[in-house]
Structures are given as C-alpha cells and as structure tokens.
Short mmCIF file of C-alpha atoms in Angstrom, two decimals:
data_model
loop_
_atom_site.label_atom_id
_atom_site.label_comp_id
_atom_site.label_asym_id
_atom_site.label_seq_id
_atom_site.Cartn_x
_atom_site.Cartn_y
_atom_site.Cartn_z
CA MET A 111 22.73 31.09 8.48
CA HIS A 112 22.71 31.81 12.19
CA THR A 113 23.06 28.99 14.69
CA SER A 114 19.51 29.52 15.97
CA GLU A 115 18.14 29.27 12.42
CA ALA A 116 20.11 26.09 11.78
CA ASP A 117 18.94 24.65 15.12
CA GLY A 118 15.36 25.53 14.20
CA ARG A 119 15.66 23.79 10.84
CA ARG A 120 17.17 20.71 12.47
CA SER A 121 14.34 20.65 15.03
CA ARG A 122 11.74 20.96 12.30
CA THR A 123 13.41 18.17 10.31
CA ARG A 124 13.56 15.94 13.42
CA LEU A 125 9.87 16.57 14.13
CA ILE A 126 8.83 15.69 10.58
CA ALA A 127 10.97 12.53 10.66
CA ALA A 128 9.48 11.59 14.03
CA PHE A 129 5.98 12.13 12.63
CA ARG A 130 6.78 9.84 9.68
CA ASP A 131 7.78 7.07 12.07
CA ALA A 132 5.16 7.62 14.77
CA SER A 133 2.27 7.91 12.32
CA LEU A 134 2.91 4.46 10.84
CA ASP A 135 1.22 2.71 13.73
CA ALA A 136 -0.65 5.37 15.67
CA GLU A 137 -4.10 6.73 15.96
CA SER A 138 -4.09 10.51 15.75
CA GLY A 139 -4.90 11.09 19.44
CA LEU A 140 -1.79 9.27 20.67
CA LEU A 141 0.52 10.75 18.10
CA LEU A 142 1.62 13.99 19.79
CA HIS A 143 3.46 12.38 22.68
CA ARG A 144 5.05 9.74 20.48
CA VAL A 145 6.30 12.40 18.05
CA VAL A 146 7.94 14.51 20.75
CA GLU A 147 9.47 11.39 22.28
CA LEU A 148 10.96 10.26 18.95
CA ALA A 149 12.13 13.78 18.11
CA ALA A 150 13.71 14.13 21.56
CA CYS A 151 12.00 17.45 22.16
CA THR A 152 9.18 18.94 24.18
CA VAL A 153 5.60 19.75 23.23
CA ALA A 154 6.54 23.42 23.56
CA GLU A 155 9.32 22.96 20.98
CA LEU A 156 6.90 21.24 18.60
CA ARG A 157 4.51 24.19 18.98
CA ILE A 158 7.27 26.62 18.02
CA HIS A 159 7.27 25.02 14.57
CA PHE A 160 3.73 23.68 14.23
CA ALA A 161 0.35 24.59 15.71
CA GLY A 162 -0.18 20.90 16.41
CA VAL A 163 0.01 17.42 14.98
CA ASP A 164 -2.36 18.26 12.12
CA GLU A 165 -0.06 21.01 10.88
CA LEU A 166 2.93 18.69 11.29
CA ALA A 167 1.11 16.03 9.25
CA VAL A 168 0.49 18.54 6.46
CA ALA A 169 4.17 19.55 6.50
CA ALA A 170 5.17 15.90 6.10
CA LEU A 171 2.63 15.48 3.28
CA VAL A 172 3.95 18.59 1.52
CA GLU A 173 7.42 17.05 1.60
CA GLU A 174 5.94 13.95 -0.03
CA PHE A 175 4.33 16.13 -2.72
CA ASP A 176 7.79 17.60 -3.34
CA THR A 177 9.41 14.18 -3.49
CA GLY A 178 6.69 12.96 -5.87
CA SER A 179 7.36 15.99 -8.08
CA THR A 180 11.09 15.24 -8.02
CA ILE A 181 10.39 11.65 -9.06
CA TYR A 182 8.25 12.96 -11.92
CA PHE A 183 10.71 15.59 -13.17
CA THR A 184 13.79 13.37 -12.84
CA ALA A 185 12.16 10.59 -14.83
CA ARG A 186 10.77 13.15 -17.31
CA VAL A 187 14.25 14.53 -18.01
CA GLU A 188 15.51 10.99 -18.52
CA ASN A 189 12.54 10.47 -20.89
CA ARG A 190 11.96 6.94 -19.65
CA LEU A 191 8.16 6.94 -19.42
CA THR A 192 5.14 8.72 -20.82
CA GLY A 193 3.68 11.65 -18.92
CA THR A 194 0.77 9.50 -17.74
CA GLN A 195 3.13 6.77 -16.53
CA LEU A 196 5.23 9.36 -14.70
CA SER A 197 2.14 10.88 -13.13
CA GLU A 198 1.06 7.43 -11.98
CA GLN A 199 4.46 6.74 -10.44
CA ALA A 200 4.53 10.05 -8.55
CA MET A 201 0.90 9.66 -7.44
CA ALA A 202 1.56 6.11 -6.21
CA TYR A 203 4.44 7.43 -4.12
CA VAL A 204 2.26 10.06 -2.39
CA LEU A 205 -0.72 7.71 -1.98
CA GLY A 206 1.58 5.09 -0.47
CA PHE A 207 2.69 7.56 2.17
CA ILE A 208 -0.90 8.52 2.99
CA GLY A 209 -2.13 4.92 2.89
CA GLU A 210 0.52 3.75 5.35
CA ARG A 211 -0.77 6.41 7.75
CA ARG A 212 -4.45 5.99 6.98
CA PRO A 213 -5.93 6.57 10.49
CA VAL A 214 -4.02 9.81 10.93
CA TYR A 215 -4.71 11.21 7.46
CA ARG A 216 -8.34 10.07 7.54
CA GLN A 217 -8.86 12.31 10.55
CA ILE A 218 -6.77 15.20 9.21
CA LEU A 219 -7.87 15.34 5.56
CA THR A 220 -11.56 14.54 5.84
CA GLY A 221 -14.22 16.80 7.27
CA GLY A 222 -13.14 20.11 5.74
CA SER A 223 -10.50 20.96 8.34
CA ARG A 224 -8.00 23.80 7.96
CA SER A 225 -5.34 21.12 7.52
CA ALA A 226 -7.19 19.66 4.55
CA VAL A 227 -7.39 23.12 2.99
CA ALA A 228 -3.66 23.66 3.64
CA ALA A 229 -2.79 20.34 1.99
CA GLU A 230 -4.92 21.22 -1.03
CA GLU A 231 -3.27 24.67 -1.29
CA ALA A 232 0.18 23.08 -1.15
CA LEU A 233 -0.72 20.65 -3.94
CA ALA A 234 -2.18 23.50 -6.00
CA GLU A 235 1.04 25.52 -5.59
CA ARG A 236 3.13 22.63 -6.87
CA ALA A 237 0.77 22.22 -9.81
CA ARG A 238 1.01 25.97 -10.57
CA GLU A 239 4.81 25.75 -10.60
CA TYR A 240 4.59 22.91 -13.11
CA LEU A 241 2.04 24.68 -15.31
CA ARG A 242 3.99 27.93 -15.39
CA ALA A 243 6.87 26.03 -16.96
CA GLN A 244 4.62 24.76 -19.76
CA ARG A 245 4.47 26.80 -22.94
CA GLU A 246 0.86 26.11 -23.76
CA SER A 247 -1.48 25.17 -21.00
CA ALA A 248 -4.65 26.26 -19.31
CA HIS A 249 -4.54 29.24 -16.97
CA PRO A 250 -2.15 28.04 -14.20
CA GLU A 251 -4.27 29.34 -11.31
CA VAL A 252 -7.50 27.80 -12.60
CA ALA A 253 -6.00 24.50 -13.71
CA SER A 254 -3.88 24.02 -10.58
CA ARG A 255 -6.82 24.63 -8.25
CA MET A 256 -9.06 22.30 -10.23
CA PHE A 257 -6.37 19.61 -10.23
CA ALA A 258 -5.63 19.94 -6.49
CA ALA A 259 -9.29 20.04 -5.49
CA GLY A 260 -10.03 16.97 -7.58
CA VAL A 261 -7.09 14.93 -6.34
CA MET A 262 -7.77 15.85 -2.71
CA ALA A 263 -11.48 14.98 -3.11
CA ILE A 264 -10.48 11.57 -4.43
CA ILE A 265 -8.02 11.05 -1.57
CA ARG A 266 -10.70 12.02 0.99
CA TRP A 267 -13.14 9.54 -0.61
CA TRP A 268 -10.44 6.86 -0.58
CA LEU A 269 -9.66 7.47 3.08
CA ALA A 270 -13.28 7.76 4.22
CA ASP A 271 -14.41 4.67 2.34
CA ASP A 272 -11.54 2.62 3.79
CA ALA A 273 -9.62 2.22 0.55
CA PRO A 274 -12.09 0.92 -2.02
CA MET A 275 -9.07 0.63 -4.35
CA SER A 276 -5.45 -0.31 -3.84
CA THR A 277 -2.85 2.44 -3.84
CA GLU A 278 -1.60 1.33 -7.24
CA ASP A 279 -5.09 1.13 -8.78
CA LEU A 280 -6.02 4.55 -7.44
CA ALA A 281 -2.76 6.08 -8.69
CA ARG A 282 -3.42 4.60 -12.13
CA GLU A 283 -7.01 5.88 -12.25
CA ILE A 284 -6.07 9.38 -11.07
CA SER A 285 -3.30 9.51 -13.67
CA ARG A 286 -5.68 8.43 -16.41
CA ALA A 287 -8.06 11.23 -15.42
CA VAL A 288 -5.41 13.97 -15.13
CA PRO A 289 -5.85 16.71 -17.75
CA PRO A 290 -3.24 16.67 -20.54
CA ASP A 291 -1.65 19.87 -19.23
CA PHE A 292 -0.22 17.81 -16.37
CA THR A 293 1.21 14.96 -18.43
CA HIS A 294 3.12 16.50 -21.30
#
C-alpha cells in the first residue's frame, strides 16, 4: 500500500471516529465543524472522503452493521444462543448506536434522503452476503431487499416517533419478526 493510500485510510478512520464522538451530543447542523475539529483535519479533507456529514454518518452506520454481523457470526460459531437470540443481540448493538445519536440519525434516515437509501443498500448487501452462505433460503436479492427495507422502515418509525420502544424492546421485536432465513 502506498503512503498516500495509507494516509487516506487513516484520515477516513479518524473522521469516522470523530463522527462517533461528535454525534453523541450534537444536532446535525453543528456536527460538521465539531467532526473536523476532533479529527484534526479541514472541511476540504473531509470532503475528499465524504460528500458531507450525511455520507459520513452512513459510513459510520455501515461499520456498525459490520460489527453487528461480526457479533452474530462469532456467537453463532460458538453456538451459544439461538438464531433469534443472536439476531436480537446484533440488532440491539446497531439500534444502540443509532439511539445514542438520535437527533443526527433522525434527520439523516427519515424523509427519503439519498443517505437513507445508501444505508438501506448497505444493510441489504450484508443480508445478501449472509443469505448466499445459506444452503436453502429465499432468493438472496429478494429476501435481502425485503429485510433491509423492513428494518430501515422500522428504524425510521422509531426515530420519527421519538422512540416509542426502548432499544432492547425494539431489537427483540424486530428479531421475532425476522424471516427464518436470517436466523438459522
């Protein structure tokens, strides 16, 4: 890897870490300047990697999807819990991240924005990867899109309605509703 590529990856990593911290107590409008301050970079450097804060927020969320998947697969290999319990655990992890940053994700994920579509596509891709590894399941493209659209619709409702359920309750209810292809 070239030095410039490594520097770019480090910058991107710093920006995502700064977003994680800055978004814990910020409204979306104030977030840009706090992120660049915490990342020790400029707005121009942020824009090299991301079109704006919304795209940065989606990148951070995608990392959380990946971490949630890792939690699921690690526990699945260890065979500690049922598929539904594992799904609930992974979903609670992702919902916790979103819930801690509610004002930012409410603005970014509701209202049909490009960022909301990008987050849904990222979730669908992770679901497709999982389904392709299954021997017998529904068509991966159809099932993954249905799963992602459903989960994102629930998250948008949860954010817009100011959390009518706790993170844990919502994770449990989503996991109970997940099709069997995602829990075996």
